[in-house]
JSON list of C-alpha atoms in Angstrom, two decimals:
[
{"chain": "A", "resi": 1, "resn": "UNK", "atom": "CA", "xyz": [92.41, -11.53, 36.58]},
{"chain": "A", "resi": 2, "resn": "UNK", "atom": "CA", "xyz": [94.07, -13.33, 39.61]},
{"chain": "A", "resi": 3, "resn": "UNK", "atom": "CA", "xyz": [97.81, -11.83, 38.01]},
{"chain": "A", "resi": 4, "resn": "UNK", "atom": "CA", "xyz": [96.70, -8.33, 37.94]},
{"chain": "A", "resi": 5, "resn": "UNK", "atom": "CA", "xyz": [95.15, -8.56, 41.14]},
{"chain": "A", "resi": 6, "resn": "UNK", "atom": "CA", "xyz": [98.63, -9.72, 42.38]},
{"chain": "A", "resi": 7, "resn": "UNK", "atom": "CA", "xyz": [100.73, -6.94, 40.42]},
{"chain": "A", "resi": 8, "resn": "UNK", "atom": "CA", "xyz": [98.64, -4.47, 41.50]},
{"chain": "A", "resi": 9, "resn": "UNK", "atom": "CA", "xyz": [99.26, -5.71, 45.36]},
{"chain": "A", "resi": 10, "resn": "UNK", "atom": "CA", "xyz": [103.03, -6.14, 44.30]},
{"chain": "A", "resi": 11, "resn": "UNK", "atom": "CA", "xyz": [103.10, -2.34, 43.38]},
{"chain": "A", "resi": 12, "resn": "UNK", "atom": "CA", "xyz": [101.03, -1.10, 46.38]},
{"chain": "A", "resi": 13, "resn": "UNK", "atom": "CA", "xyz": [104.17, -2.39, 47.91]},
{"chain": "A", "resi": 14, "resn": "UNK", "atom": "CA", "xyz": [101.84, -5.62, 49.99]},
{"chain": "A", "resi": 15, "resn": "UNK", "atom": "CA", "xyz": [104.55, -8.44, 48.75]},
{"chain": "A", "resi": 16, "resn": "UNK", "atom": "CA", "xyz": [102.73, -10.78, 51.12]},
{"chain": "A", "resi": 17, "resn": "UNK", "atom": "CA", "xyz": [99.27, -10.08, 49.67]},
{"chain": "A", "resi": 18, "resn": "UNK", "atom": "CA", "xyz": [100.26, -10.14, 45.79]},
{"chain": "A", "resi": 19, "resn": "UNK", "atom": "CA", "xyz": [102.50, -13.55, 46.91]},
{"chain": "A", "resi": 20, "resn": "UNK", "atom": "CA", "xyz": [99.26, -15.00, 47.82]},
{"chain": "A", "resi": 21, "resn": "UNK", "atom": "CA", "xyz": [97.16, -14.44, 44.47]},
{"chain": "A", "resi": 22, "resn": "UNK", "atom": "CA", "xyz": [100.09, -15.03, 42.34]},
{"chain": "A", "resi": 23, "resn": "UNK", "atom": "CA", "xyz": [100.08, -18.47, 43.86]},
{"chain": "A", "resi": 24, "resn": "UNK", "atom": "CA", "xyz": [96.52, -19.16, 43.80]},
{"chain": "A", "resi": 25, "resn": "UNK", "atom": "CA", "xyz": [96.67, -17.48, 39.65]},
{"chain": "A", "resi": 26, "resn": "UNK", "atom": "CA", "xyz": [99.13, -20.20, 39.33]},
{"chain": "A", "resi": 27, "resn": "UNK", "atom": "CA", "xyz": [97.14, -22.95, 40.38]},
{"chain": "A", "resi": 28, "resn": "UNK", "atom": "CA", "xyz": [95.00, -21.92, 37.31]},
{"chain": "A", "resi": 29, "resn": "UNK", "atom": "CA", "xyz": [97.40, -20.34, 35.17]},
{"chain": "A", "resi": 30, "resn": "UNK", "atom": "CA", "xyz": [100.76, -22.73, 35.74]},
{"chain": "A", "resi": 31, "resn": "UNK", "atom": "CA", "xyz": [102.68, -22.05, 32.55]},
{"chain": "A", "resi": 32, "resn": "UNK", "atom": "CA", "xyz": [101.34, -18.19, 32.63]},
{"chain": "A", "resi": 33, "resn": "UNK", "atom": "CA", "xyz": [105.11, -16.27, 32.16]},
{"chain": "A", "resi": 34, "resn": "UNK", "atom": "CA", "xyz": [103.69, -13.57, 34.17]},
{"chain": "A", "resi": 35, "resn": "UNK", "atom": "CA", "xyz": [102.58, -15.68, 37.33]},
{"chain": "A", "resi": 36, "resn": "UNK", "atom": "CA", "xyz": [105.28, -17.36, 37.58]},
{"chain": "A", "resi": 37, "resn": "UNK", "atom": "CA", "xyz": [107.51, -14.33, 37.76]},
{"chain": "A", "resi": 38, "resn": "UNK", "atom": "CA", "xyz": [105.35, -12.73, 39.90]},
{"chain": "A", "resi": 39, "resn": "UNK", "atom": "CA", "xyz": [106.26, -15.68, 42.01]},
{"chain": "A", "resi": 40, "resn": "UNK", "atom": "CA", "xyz": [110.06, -15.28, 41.53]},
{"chain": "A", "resi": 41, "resn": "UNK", "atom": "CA", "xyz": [109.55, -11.43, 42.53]},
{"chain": "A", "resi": 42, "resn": "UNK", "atom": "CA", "xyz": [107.74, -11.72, 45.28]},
{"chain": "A", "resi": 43, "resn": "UNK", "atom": "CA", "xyz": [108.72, -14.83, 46.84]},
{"chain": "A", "resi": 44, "resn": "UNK", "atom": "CA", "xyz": [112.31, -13.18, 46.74]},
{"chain": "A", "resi": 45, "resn": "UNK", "atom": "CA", "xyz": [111.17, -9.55, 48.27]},
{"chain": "A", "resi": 46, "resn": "UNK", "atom": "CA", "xyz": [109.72, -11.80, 50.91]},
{"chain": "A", "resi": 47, "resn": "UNK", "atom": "CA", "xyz": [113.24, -13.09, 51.45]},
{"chain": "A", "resi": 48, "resn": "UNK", "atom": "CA", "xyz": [112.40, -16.64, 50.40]},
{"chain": "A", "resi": 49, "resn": "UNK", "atom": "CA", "xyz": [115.58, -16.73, 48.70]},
{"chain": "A", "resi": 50, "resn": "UNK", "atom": "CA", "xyz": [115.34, -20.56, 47.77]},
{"chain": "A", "resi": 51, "resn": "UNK", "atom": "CA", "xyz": [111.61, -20.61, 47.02]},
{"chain": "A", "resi": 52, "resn": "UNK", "atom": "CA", "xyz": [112.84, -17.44, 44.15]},
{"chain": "A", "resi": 53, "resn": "UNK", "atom": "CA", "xyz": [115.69, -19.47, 42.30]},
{"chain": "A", "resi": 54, "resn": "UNK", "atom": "CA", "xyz": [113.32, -22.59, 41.79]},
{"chain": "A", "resi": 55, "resn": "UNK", "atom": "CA", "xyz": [110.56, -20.13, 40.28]},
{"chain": "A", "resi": 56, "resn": "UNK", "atom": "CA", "xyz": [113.23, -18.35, 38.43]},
{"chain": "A", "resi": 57, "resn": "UNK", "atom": "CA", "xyz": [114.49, -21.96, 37.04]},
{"chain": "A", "resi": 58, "resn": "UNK", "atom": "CA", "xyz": [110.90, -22.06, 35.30]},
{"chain": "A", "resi": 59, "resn": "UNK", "atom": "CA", "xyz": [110.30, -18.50, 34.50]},
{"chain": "A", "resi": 60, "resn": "UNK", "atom": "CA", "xyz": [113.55, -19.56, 32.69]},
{"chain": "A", "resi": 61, "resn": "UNK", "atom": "CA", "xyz": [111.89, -22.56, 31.27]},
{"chain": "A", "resi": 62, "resn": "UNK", "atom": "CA", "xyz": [109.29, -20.45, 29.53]},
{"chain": "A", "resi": 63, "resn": "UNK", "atom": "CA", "xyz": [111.11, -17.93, 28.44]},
{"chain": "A", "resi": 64, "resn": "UNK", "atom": "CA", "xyz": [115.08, -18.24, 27.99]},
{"chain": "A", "resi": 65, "resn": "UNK", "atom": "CA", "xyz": [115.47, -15.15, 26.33]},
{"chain": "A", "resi": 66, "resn": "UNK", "atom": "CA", "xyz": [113.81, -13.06, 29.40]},
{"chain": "A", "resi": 67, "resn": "UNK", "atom": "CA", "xyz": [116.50, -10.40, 30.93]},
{"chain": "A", "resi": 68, "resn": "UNK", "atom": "CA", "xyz": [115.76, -7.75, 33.36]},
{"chain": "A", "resi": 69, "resn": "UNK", "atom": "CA", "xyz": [116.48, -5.43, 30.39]},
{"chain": "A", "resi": 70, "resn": "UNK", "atom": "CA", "xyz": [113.67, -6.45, 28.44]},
{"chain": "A", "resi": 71, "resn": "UNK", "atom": "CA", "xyz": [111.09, -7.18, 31.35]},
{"chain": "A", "resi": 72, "resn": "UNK", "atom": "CA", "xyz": [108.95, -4.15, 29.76]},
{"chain": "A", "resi": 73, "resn": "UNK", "atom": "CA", "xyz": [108.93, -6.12, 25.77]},
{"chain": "A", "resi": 74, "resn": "UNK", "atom": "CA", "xyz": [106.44, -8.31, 27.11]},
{"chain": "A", "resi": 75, "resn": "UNK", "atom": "CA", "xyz": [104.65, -6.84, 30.30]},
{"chain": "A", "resi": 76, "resn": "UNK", "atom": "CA", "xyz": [104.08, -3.50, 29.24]},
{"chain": "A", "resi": 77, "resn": "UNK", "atom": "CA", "xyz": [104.51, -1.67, 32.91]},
{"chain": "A", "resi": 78, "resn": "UNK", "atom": "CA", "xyz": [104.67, 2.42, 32.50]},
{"chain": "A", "resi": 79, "resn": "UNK", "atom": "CA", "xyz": [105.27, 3.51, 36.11]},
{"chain": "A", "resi": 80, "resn": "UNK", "atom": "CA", "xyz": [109.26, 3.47, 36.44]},
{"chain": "A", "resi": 81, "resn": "UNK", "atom": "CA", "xyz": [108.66, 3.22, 40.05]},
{"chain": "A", "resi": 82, "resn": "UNK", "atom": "CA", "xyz": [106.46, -0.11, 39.28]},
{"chain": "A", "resi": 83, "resn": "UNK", "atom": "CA", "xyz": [108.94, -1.16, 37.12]},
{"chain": "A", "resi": 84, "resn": "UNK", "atom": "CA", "xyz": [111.70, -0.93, 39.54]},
{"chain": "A", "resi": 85, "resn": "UNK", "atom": "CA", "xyz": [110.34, -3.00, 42.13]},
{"chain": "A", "resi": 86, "resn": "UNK", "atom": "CA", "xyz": [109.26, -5.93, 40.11]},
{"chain": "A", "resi": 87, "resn": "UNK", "atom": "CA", "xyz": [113.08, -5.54, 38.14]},
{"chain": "A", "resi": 88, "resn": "UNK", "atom": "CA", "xyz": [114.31, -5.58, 42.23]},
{"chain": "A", "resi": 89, "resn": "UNK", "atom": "CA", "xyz": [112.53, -8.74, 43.02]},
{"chain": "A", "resi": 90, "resn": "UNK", "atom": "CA", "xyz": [113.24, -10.46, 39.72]},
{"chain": "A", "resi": 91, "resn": "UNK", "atom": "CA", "xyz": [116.73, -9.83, 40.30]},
{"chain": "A", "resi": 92, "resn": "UNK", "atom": "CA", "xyz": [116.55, -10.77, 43.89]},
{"chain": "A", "resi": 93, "resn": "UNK", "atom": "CA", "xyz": [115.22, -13.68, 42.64]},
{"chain": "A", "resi": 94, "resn": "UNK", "atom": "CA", "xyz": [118.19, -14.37, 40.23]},
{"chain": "A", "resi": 95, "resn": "UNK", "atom": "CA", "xyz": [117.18, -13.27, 37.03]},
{"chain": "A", "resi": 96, "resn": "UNK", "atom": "CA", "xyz": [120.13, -12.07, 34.23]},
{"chain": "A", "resi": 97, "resn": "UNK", "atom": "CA", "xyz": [120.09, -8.02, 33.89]}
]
């Protein structure tokens, strides 16, 4: 619940506020593929440049395979306008297109 909480800040555009609960989601949720790039995303829109690679390095962990170009095969987001700023911070963050 924590996660959507924090995409649904993330998409209201409040990086700081969905930064928050996708940190506190992965206190409870630490090998969640979706909390963790949440962190990636919006720890790099919040230009914490260094604090995104290290997140990326384990959203990589989880997932190898995970590209910005198939982002939507496992989180299902419909709004292109949603989808575009969690592909920006993802790829802020250093995720492959």
């Amino acid at each position: 619940m924590q996660a959507g909480i924090a995409m649904a800040h993330l998409f209201a555009g409040r990086i700081e506020t969905a930064s928050a609960w996708a940190e506190r989601s992965y206190g409870n949720l630490p090998s969640f593929l979706m909390v963790v790039a949440l962190i990636a995303a919006t720890r790099a829109l919040s230009d914490r440049r260094d604090d995104a690679r290290r997140a990326i390095e384990e959203v990589r962990k989880l997932d190898p395979a995970l590209r910005i170009s198939n982002v939507t095969n496992w989180l299902p987001i419909s709004r292109p306008e949603h989808l575009s700023i969690f592909a920006d911070g993802l790829r802020k963050a250093g995720l492959a297109e």
